[in-house]
PDB file of C-alpha atoms in Angstrom:
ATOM      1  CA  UNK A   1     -60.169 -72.460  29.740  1.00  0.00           C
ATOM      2  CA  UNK A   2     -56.531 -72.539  28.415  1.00  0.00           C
ATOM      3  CA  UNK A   3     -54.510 -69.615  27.169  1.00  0.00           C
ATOM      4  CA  UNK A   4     -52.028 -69.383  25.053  1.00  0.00           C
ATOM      5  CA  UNK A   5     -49.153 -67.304  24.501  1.00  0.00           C
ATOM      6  CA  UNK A   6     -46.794 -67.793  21.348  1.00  0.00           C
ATOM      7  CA  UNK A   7     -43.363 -65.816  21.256  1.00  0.00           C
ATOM      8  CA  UNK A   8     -40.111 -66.137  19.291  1.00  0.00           C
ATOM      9  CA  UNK A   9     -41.498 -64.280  16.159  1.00  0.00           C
ATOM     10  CA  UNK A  10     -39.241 -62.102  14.495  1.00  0.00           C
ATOM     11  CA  UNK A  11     -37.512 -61.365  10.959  1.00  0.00           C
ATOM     12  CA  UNK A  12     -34.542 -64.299   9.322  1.00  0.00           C
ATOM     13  CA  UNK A  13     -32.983 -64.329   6.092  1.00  0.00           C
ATOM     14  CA  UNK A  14     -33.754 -67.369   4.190  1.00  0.00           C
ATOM     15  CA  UNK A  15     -31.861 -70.499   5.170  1.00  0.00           C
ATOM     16  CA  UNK A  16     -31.941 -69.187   8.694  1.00  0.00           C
ATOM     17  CA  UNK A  17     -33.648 -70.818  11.956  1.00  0.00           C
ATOM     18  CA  UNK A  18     -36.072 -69.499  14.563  1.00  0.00           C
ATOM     19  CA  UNK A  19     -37.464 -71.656  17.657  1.00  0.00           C
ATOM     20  CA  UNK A  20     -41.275 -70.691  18.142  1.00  0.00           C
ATOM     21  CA  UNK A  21     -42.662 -71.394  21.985  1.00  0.00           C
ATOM     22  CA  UNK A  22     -46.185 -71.245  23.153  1.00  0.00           C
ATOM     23  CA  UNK A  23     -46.675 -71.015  26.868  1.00  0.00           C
ATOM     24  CA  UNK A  24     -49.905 -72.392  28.101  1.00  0.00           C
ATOM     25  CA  UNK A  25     -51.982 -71.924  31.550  1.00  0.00           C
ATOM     26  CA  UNK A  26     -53.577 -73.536  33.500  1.00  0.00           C
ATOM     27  CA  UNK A  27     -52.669 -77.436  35.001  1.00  0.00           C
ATOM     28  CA  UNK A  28     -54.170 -79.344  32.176  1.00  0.00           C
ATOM     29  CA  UNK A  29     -51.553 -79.258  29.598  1.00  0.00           C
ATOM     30  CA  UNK A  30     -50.424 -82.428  29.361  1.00  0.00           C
ATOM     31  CA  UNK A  31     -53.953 -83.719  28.516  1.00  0.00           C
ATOM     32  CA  UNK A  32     -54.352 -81.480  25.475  1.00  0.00           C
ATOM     33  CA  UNK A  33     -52.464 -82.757  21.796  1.00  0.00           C
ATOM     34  CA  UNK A  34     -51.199 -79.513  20.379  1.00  0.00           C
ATOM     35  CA  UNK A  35     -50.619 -78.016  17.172  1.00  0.00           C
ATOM     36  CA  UNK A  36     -48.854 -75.141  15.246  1.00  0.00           C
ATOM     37  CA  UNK A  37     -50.674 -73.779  12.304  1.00  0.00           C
ATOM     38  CA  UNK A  38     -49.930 -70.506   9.723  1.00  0.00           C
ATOM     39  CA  UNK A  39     -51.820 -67.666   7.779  1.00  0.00           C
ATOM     40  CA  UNK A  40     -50.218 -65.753   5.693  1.00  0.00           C
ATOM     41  CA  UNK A  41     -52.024 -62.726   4.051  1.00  0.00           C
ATOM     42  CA  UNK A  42     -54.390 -63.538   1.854  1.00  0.00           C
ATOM     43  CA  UNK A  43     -54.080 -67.107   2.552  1.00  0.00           C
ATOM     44  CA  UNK A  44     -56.129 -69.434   4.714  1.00  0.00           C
ATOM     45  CA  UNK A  45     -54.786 -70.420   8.016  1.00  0.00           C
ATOM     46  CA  UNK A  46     -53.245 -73.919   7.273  1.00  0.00           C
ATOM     47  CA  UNK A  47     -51.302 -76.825   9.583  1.00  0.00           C
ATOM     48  CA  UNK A  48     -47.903 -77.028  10.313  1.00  0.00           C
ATOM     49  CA  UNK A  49     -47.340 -79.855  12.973  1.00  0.00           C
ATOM     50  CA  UNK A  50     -48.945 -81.329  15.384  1.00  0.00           C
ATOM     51  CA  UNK A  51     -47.809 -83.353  18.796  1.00  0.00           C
ATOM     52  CA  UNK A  52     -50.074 -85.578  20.731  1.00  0.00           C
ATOM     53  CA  UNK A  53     -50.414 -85.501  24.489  1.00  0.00           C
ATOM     54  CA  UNK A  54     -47.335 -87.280  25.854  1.00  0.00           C
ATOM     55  CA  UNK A  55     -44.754 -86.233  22.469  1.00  0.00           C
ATOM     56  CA  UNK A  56     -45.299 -89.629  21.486  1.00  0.00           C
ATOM     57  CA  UNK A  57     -45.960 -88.877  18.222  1.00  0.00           C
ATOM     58  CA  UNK A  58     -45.928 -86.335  16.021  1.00  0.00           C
ATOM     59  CA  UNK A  59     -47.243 -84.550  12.534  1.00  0.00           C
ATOM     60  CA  UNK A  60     -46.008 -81.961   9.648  1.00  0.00           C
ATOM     61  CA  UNK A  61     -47.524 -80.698   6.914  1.00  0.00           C
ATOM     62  CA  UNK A  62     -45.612 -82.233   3.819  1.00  0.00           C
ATOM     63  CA  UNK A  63     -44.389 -78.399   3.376  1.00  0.00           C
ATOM     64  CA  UNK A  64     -41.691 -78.410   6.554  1.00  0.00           C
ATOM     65  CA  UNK A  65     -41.266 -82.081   6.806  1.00  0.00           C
ATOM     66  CA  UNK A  66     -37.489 -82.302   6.932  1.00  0.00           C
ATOM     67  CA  UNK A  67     -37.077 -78.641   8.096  1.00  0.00           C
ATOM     68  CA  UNK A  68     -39.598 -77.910  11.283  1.00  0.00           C
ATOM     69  CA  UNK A  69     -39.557 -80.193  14.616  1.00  0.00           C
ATOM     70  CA  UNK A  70     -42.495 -79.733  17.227  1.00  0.00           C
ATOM     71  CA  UNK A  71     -41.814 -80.572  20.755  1.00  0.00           C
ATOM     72  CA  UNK A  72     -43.350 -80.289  24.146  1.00  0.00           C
ATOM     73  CA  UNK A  73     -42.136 -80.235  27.792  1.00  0.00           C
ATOM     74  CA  UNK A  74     -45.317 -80.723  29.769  1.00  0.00           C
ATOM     75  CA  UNK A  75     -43.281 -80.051  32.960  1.00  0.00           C
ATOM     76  CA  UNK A  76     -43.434 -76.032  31.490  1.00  0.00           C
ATOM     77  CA  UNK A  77     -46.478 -76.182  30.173  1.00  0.00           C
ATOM     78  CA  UNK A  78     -44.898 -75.635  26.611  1.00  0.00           C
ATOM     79  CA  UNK A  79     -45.121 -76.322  23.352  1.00  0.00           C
ATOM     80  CA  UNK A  80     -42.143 -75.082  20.646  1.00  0.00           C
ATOM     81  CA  UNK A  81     -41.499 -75.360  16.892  1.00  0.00           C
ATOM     82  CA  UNK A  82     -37.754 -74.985  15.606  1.00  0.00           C
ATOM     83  CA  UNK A  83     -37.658 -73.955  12.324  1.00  0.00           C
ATOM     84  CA  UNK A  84     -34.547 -74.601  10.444  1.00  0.00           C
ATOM     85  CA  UNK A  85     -33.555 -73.746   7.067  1.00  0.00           C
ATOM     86  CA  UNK A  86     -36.348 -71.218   6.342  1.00  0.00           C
ATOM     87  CA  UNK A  87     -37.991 -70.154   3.044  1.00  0.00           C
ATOM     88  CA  UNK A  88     -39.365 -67.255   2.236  1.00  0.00           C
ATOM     89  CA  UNK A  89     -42.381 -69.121   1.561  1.00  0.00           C
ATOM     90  CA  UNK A  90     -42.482 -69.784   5.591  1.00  0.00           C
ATOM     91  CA  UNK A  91     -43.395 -66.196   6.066  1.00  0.00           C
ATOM     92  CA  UNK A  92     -46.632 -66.192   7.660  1.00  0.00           C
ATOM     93  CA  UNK A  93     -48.087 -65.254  11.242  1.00  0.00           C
ATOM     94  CA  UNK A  94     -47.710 -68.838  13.292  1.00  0.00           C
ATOM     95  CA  UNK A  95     -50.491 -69.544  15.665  1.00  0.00           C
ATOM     96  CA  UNK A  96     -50.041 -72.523  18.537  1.00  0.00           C
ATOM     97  CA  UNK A  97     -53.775 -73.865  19.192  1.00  0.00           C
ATOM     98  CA  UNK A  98     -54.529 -76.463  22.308  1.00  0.00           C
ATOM     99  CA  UNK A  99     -56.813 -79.824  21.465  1.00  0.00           C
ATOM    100  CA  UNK A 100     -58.516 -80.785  24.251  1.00  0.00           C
ATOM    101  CA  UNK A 101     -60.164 -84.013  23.239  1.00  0.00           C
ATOM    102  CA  UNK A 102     -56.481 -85.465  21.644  1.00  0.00           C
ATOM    103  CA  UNK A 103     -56.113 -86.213  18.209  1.00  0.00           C
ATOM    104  CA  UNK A 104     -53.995 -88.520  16.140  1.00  0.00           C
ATOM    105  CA  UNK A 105     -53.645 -89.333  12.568  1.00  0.00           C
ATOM    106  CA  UNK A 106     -54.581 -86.319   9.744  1.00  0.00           C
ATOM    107  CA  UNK A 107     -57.073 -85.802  12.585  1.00  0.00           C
ATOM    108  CA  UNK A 108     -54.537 -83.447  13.755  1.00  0.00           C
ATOM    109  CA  UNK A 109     -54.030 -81.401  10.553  1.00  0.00           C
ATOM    110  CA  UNK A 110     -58.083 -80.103  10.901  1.00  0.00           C
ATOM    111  CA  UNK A 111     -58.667 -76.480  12.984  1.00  0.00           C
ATOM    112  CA  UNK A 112     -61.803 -77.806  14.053  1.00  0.00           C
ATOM    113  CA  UNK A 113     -60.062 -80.226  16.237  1.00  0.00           C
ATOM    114  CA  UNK A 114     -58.475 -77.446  18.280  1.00  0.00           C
ATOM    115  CA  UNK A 115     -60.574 -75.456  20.821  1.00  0.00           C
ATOM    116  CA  UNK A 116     -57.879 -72.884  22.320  1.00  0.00           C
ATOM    117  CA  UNK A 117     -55.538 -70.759  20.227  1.00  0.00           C
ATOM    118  CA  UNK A 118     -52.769 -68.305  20.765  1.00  0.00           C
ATOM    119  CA  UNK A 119     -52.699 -64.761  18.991  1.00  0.00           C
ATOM    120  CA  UNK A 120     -49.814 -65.320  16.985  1.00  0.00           C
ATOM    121  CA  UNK A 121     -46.859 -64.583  15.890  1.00  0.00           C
ATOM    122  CA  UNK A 122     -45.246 -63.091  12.440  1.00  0.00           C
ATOM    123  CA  UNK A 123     -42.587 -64.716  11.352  1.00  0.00           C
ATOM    124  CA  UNK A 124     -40.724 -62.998   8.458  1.00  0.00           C
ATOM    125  CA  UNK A 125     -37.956 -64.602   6.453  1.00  0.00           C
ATOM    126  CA  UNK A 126     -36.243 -62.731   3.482  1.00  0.00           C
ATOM    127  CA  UNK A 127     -34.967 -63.730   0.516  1.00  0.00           C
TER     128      UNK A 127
END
């Protein structure tokens, strides 16, 4: 059992930045690829990025491409999103979520892939 716990949430005017972080338990991080994904209401819960096990690679949704970067330390047992230039269109609750099996590819894009997820938090970016 992992758990997750996101922080860094908070309100930005557009073109602004906000780092996300997700702190996970347990001694079994490194083995799990990780992934940020957002709802925002009314809206299905959709990908953001992804990062495999050892940071080797990594995925964004065509959306932040450009603007987001996921990283990991797996010596902290965290995961983090900086988010730069923000849109009002990035307003959303952000969720981090913990793959246990891996993934790689658009195989990283799909919920179903991750088993463990955080309970969010609302990010908020005004126009």
């Amino acid at each position: 059992q992992v758990q997750l716990v996101e922080s860094g949430g908070g309100l930005v005017q557009a073109g602004g930045s906000l780092r996300l972080s997700c702190a996970a338990s347990g001694r079994t991080f490194s083995s799990y690829a990780m992934g940020w994904f957002r709802q925002a209401p009314g809206k299905e819960r959709e990908f953001v990025a992804a990062i495999t096990r050892s940071g080797g690679n990594t995925y964004y949704a065509d959306s932040v491409k450009g603007r987001f970067t996921i990283s990991r330390d797996n010596a902290k047992n965290t995961v983090y999103l900086q988010m730069n230039s923000l849109k009002p269109e990035d307003t959303a609750v952000y969720y981090c979520a913990a793959a246990p099996k891996g993934c790689s590819g658009y195989g990283c894009y799909a919920t179903l892939m991750y088993d463990y997820w955080g309970q969010g938090t609302q990010v908020t970016v005004s126009s």
